[in-house]
Short mmCIF file of C-alpha atoms in Angstrom, two decimals:
data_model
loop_
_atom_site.label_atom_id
_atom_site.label_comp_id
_atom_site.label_asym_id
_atom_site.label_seq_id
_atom_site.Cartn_x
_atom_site.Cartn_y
_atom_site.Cartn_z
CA UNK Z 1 0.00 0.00 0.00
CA UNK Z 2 2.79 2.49 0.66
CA UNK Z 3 5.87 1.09 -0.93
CA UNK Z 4 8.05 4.07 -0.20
CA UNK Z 5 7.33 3.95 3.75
CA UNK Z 6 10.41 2.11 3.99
CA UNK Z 7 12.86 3.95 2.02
CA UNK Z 8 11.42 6.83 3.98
CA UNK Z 9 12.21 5.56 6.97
CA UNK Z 10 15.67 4.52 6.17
CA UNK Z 11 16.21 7.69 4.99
CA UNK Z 12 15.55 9.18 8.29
CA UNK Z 13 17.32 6.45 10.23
CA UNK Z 14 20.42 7.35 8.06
CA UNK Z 15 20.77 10.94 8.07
CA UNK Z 16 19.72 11.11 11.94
CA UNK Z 17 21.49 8.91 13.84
CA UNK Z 18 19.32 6.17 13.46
CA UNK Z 19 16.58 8.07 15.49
CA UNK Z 20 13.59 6.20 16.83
CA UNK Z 21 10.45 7.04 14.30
CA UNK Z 22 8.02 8.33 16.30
CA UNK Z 23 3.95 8.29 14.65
CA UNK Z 24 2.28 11.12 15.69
CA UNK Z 25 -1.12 9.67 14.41
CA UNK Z 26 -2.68 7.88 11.72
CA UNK Z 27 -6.08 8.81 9.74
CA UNK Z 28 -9.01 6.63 8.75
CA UNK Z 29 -11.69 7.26 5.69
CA UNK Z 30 -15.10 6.44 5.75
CA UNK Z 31 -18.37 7.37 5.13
CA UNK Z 32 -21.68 8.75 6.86
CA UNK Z 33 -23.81 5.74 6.78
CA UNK Z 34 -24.38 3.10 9.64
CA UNK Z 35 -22.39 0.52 9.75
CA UNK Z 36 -19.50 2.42 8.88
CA UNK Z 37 -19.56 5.64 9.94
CA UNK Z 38 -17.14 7.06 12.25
CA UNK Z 39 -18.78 5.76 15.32
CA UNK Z 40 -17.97 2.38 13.75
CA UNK Z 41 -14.81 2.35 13.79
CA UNK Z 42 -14.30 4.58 16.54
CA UNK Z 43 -15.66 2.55 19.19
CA UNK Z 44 -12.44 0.24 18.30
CA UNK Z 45 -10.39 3.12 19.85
CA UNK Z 46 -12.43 4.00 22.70
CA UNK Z 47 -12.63 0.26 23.92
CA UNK Z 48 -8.85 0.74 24.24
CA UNK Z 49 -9.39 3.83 26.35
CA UNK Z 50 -9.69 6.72 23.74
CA UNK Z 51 -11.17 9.87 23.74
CA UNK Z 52 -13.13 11.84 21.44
CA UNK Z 53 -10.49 15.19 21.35
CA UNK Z 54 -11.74 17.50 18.29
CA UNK Z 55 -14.19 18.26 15.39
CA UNK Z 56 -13.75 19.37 12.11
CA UNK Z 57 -15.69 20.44 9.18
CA UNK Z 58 -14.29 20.54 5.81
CA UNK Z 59 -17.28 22.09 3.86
CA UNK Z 60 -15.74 21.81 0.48
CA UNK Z 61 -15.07 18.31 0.30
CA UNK Z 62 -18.45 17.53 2.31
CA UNK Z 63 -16.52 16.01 5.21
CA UNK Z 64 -16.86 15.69 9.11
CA UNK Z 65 -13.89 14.80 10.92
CA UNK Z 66 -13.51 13.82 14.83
CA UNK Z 67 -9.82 13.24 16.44
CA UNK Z 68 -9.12 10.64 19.17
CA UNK Z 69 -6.48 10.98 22.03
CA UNK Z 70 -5.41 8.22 24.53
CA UNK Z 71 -4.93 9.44 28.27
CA UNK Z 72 -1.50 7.91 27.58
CA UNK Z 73 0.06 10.65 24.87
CA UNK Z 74 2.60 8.91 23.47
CA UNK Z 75 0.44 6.32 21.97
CA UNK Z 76 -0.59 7.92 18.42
CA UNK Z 77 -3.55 9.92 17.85
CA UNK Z 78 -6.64 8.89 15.46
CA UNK Z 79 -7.86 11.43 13.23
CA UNK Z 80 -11.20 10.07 11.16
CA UNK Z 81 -12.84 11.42 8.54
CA UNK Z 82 -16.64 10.48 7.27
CA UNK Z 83 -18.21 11.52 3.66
CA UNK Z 84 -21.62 12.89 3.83
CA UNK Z 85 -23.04 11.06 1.40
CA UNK Z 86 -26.37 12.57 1.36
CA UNK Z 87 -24.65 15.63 -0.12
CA UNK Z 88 -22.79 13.48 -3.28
CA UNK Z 89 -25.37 13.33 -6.58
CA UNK Z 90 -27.87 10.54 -6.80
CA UNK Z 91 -25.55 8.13 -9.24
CA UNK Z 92 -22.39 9.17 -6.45
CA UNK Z 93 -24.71 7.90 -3.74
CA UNK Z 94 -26.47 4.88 -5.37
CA UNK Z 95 -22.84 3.56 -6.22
CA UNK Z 96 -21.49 3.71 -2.45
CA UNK Z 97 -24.79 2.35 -1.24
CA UNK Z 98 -24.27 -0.62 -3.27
CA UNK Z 99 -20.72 -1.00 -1.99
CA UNK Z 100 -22.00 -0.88 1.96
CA UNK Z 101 -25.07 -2.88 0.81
CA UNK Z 102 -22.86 -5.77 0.37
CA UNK Z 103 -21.09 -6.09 4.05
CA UNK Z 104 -21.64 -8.64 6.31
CA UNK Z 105 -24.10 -7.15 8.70
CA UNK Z 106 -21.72 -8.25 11.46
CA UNK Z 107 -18.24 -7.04 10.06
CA UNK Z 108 -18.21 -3.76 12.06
CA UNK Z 109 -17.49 -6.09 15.47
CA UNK Z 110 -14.86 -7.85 13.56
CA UNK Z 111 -11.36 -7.60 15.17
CA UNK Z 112 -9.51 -6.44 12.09
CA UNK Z 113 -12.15 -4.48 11.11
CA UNK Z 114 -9.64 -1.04 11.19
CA UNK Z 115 -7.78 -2.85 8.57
CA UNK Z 116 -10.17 -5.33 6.56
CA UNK Z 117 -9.86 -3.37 3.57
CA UNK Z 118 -12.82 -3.33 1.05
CA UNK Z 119 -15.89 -5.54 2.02
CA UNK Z 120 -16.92 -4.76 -1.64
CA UNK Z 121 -16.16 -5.32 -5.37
CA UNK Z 122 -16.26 -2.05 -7.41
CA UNK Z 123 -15.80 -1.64 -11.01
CA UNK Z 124 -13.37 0.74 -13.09
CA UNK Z 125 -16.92 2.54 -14.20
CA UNK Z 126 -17.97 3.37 -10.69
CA UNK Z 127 -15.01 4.23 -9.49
CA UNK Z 128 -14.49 6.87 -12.04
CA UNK Z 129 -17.55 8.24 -11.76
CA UNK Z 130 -16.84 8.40 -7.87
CA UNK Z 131 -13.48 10.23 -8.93
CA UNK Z 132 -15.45 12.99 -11.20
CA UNK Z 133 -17.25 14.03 -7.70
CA UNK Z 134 -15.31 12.99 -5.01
CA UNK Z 135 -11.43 11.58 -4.83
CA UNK Z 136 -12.23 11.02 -1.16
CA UNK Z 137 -14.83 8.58 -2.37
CA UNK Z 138 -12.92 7.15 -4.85
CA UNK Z 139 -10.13 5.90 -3.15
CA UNK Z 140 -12.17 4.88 -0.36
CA UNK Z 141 -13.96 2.57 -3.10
CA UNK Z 142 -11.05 0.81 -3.93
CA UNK Z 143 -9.26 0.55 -0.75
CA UNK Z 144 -11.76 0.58 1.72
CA UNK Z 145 -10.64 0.04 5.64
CA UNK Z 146 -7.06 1.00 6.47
CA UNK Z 147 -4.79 3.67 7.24
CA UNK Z 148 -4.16 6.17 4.36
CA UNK Z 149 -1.12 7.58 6.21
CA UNK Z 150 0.63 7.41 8.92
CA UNK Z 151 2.78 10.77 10.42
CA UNK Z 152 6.48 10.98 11.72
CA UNK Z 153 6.40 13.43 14.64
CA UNK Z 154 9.43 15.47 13.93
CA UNK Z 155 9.54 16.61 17.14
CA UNK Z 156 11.41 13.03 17.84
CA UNK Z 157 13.81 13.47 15.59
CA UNK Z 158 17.26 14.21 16.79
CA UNK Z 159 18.84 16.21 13.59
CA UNK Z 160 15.90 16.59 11.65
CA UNK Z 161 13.58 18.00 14.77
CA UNK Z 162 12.66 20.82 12.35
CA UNK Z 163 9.91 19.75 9.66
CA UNK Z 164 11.89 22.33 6.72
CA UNK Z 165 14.72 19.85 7.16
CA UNK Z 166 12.86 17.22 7.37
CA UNK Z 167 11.58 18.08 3.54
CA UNK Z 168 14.92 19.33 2.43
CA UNK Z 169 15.87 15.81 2.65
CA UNK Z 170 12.64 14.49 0.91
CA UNK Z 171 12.89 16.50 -1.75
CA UNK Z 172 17.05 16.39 -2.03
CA UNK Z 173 16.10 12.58 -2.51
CA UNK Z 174 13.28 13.03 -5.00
CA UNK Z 175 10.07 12.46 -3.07
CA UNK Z 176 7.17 14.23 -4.53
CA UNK Z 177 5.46 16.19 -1.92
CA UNK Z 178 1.78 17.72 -1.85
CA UNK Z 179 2.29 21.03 -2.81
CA UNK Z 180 -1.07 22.13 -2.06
CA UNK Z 181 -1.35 25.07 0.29
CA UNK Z 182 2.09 25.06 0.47
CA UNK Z 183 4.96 22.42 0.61
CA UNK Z 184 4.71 23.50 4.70
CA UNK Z 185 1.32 23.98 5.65
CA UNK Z 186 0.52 25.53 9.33
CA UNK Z 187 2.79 27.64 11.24
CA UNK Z 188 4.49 28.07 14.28
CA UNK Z 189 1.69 30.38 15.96
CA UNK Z 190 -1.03 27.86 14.74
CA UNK Z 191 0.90 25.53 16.61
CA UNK Z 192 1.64 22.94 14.09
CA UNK Z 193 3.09 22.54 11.10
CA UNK Z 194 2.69 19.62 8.66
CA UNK Z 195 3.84 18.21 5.32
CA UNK Z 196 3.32 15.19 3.06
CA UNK Z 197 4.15 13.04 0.57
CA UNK Z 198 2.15 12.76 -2.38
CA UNK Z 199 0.73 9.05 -2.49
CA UNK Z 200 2.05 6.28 -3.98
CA UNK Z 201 0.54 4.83 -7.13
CA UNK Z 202 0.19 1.05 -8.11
CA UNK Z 203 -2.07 -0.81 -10.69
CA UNK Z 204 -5.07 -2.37 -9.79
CA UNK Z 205 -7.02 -4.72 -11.67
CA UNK Z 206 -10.38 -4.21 -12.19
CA UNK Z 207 -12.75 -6.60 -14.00
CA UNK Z 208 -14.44 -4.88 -16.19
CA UNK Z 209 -11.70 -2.60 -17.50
CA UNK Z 210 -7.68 -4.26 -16.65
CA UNK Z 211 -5.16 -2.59 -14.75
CA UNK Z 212 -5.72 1.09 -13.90
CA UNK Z 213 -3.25 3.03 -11.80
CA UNK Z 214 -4.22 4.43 -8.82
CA UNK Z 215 -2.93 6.29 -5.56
CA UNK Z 216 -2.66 4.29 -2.33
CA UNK Z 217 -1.49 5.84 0.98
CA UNK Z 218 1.18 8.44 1.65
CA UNK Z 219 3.46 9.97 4.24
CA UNK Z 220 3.29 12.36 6.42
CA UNK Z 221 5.29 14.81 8.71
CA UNK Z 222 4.09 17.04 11.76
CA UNK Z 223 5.91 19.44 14.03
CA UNK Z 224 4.10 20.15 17.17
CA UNK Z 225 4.33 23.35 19.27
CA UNK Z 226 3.88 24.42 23.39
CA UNK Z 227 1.14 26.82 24.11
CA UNK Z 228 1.04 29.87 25.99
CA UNK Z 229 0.83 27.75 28.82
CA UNK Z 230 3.18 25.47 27.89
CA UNK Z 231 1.54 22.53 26.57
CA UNK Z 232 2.39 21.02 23.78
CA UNK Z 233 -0.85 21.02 21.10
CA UNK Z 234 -2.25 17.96 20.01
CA UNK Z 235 -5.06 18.99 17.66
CA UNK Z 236 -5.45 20.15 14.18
CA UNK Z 237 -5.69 23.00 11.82
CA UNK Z 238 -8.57 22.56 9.55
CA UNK Z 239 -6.92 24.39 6.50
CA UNK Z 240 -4.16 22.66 6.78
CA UNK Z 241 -5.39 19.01 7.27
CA UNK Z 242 -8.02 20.26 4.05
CA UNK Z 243 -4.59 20.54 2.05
CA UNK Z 244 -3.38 16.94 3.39
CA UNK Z 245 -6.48 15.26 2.03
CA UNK Z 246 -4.80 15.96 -1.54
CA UNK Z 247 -2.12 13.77 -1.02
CA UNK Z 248 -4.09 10.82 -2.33
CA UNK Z 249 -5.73 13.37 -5.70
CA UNK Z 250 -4.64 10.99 -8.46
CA UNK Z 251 -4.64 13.98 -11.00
CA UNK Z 252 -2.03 15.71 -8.79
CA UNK Z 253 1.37 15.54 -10.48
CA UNK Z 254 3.64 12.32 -9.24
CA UNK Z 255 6.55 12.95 -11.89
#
């Protein structure tokens, strides 16, 4: 799914003293029907002793977004994300009813169910027509349940503890990365700063058209700051993490 994760973290390893990677969270897609909506999978987390932290709203790609902390802060944060599919066009919504329509009414309680992938078969034809309206619902069709990125908290870093070094060395070694809103996006007064990696692209088969290439998952890179008080933050900044959501647009440039 991310076959430059590696690379990326030997990168790291090699240019900072072979520093501990630290993941500041991870971020799950789904949609706003039951079954699988972020309830669903967040009662997963809050077995485990999470807590709902933050809400978002990103209005132009008709998304709600909660974030989930653990008590224990050095375990990684969950940030999830739901389509509202009521606001998609009648052919967008029939097509992603049909996917749900054919889970196992039971799979939500499923162990694995975080990373089960797709419960669903999806042809080339729907998924393009997801990909004219929505790329969030796009990849989601093909991909389904997992992690679309994990984050390196740069904060960890022993060399690199500065996120513009941190993409100095990206891009020195040729990794493409989401340019949208910025290569940095966030500041210093915001209290975080984050960048990514645009996603990686692999064929996929489908059955009624062949291989088609696709983006998968991607990489990204946060650096945290203390509040007035001292703090450090452990939210988000909506027009930031609106930018990161492009790392997975598979009409973004990957050359």
């Amino acid at each position: 799914m991310l076959p430059s994760a590696k690379k990326v973290h030997a990168l790291l390893q090699q240019h900072d003293g072979q520093a501990t990677i630290v993941n500041d969270h991870i971020a799950l897609r789904t949609v706003n029907l039951p079954g699988l909506n972020v309830a669903s999978l967040a009662q997963h987390f809050t077995a485990l002793g999470y807590v709902q932290s933050g809400e978002y709203d990103f209005a132009s790609k008709k998304l709600d977004a909660w974030h989930y902390q653990h008590p224990d802060l050095t375990l990684p944060k969950v940030f999830i994300s739901e389509l509202r599919v009521n606001e998609l066009s009648s052919a967008a919504q029939t097509i992603i009813q049909k996917m749900i329509a054919q889970m196992l009414p039971d799979a939500v309680q499923a162990d694995d169910f975080l990373y089960s992938g797709t419960h669903w078969q999806v042809s080339s034809q729907d998924y393009q027509t997801l990909l004219q309206e929505s790329e969030y619902a796009a990849w989601l069709s093909v991909w389904g349940l997992r992690a679309n990125h994990f984050t390196v908290f740069v904060n960890h870093l022993k060399k690199y503890s500065e996120l513009s070094k941190v993409v100095s060395l990206l891009q020195r070694h040729g990794y493409v990365l989401n340019v949208a809103g910025g290569v940095v996006k966030g500041s210093k007064d915001q209290l975080l700063r984050q960048s990514s990696t645009m996603a990686d692209q692999i064929m996929v088969n489908f059955s009624d058209a062949g291989e088609q290439k696709v983006s998968t998952c991607y990489y990204e890179f946060a650096q945290r700051y203390m509040n007035k008080d001292g703090v450090l933050y452990q939210g988000f900044v909506p027009e930031s993490a609106d930018k990161i959501f492009e790392s997975t647009n598979s009409g973004a440039s990957h050359d």
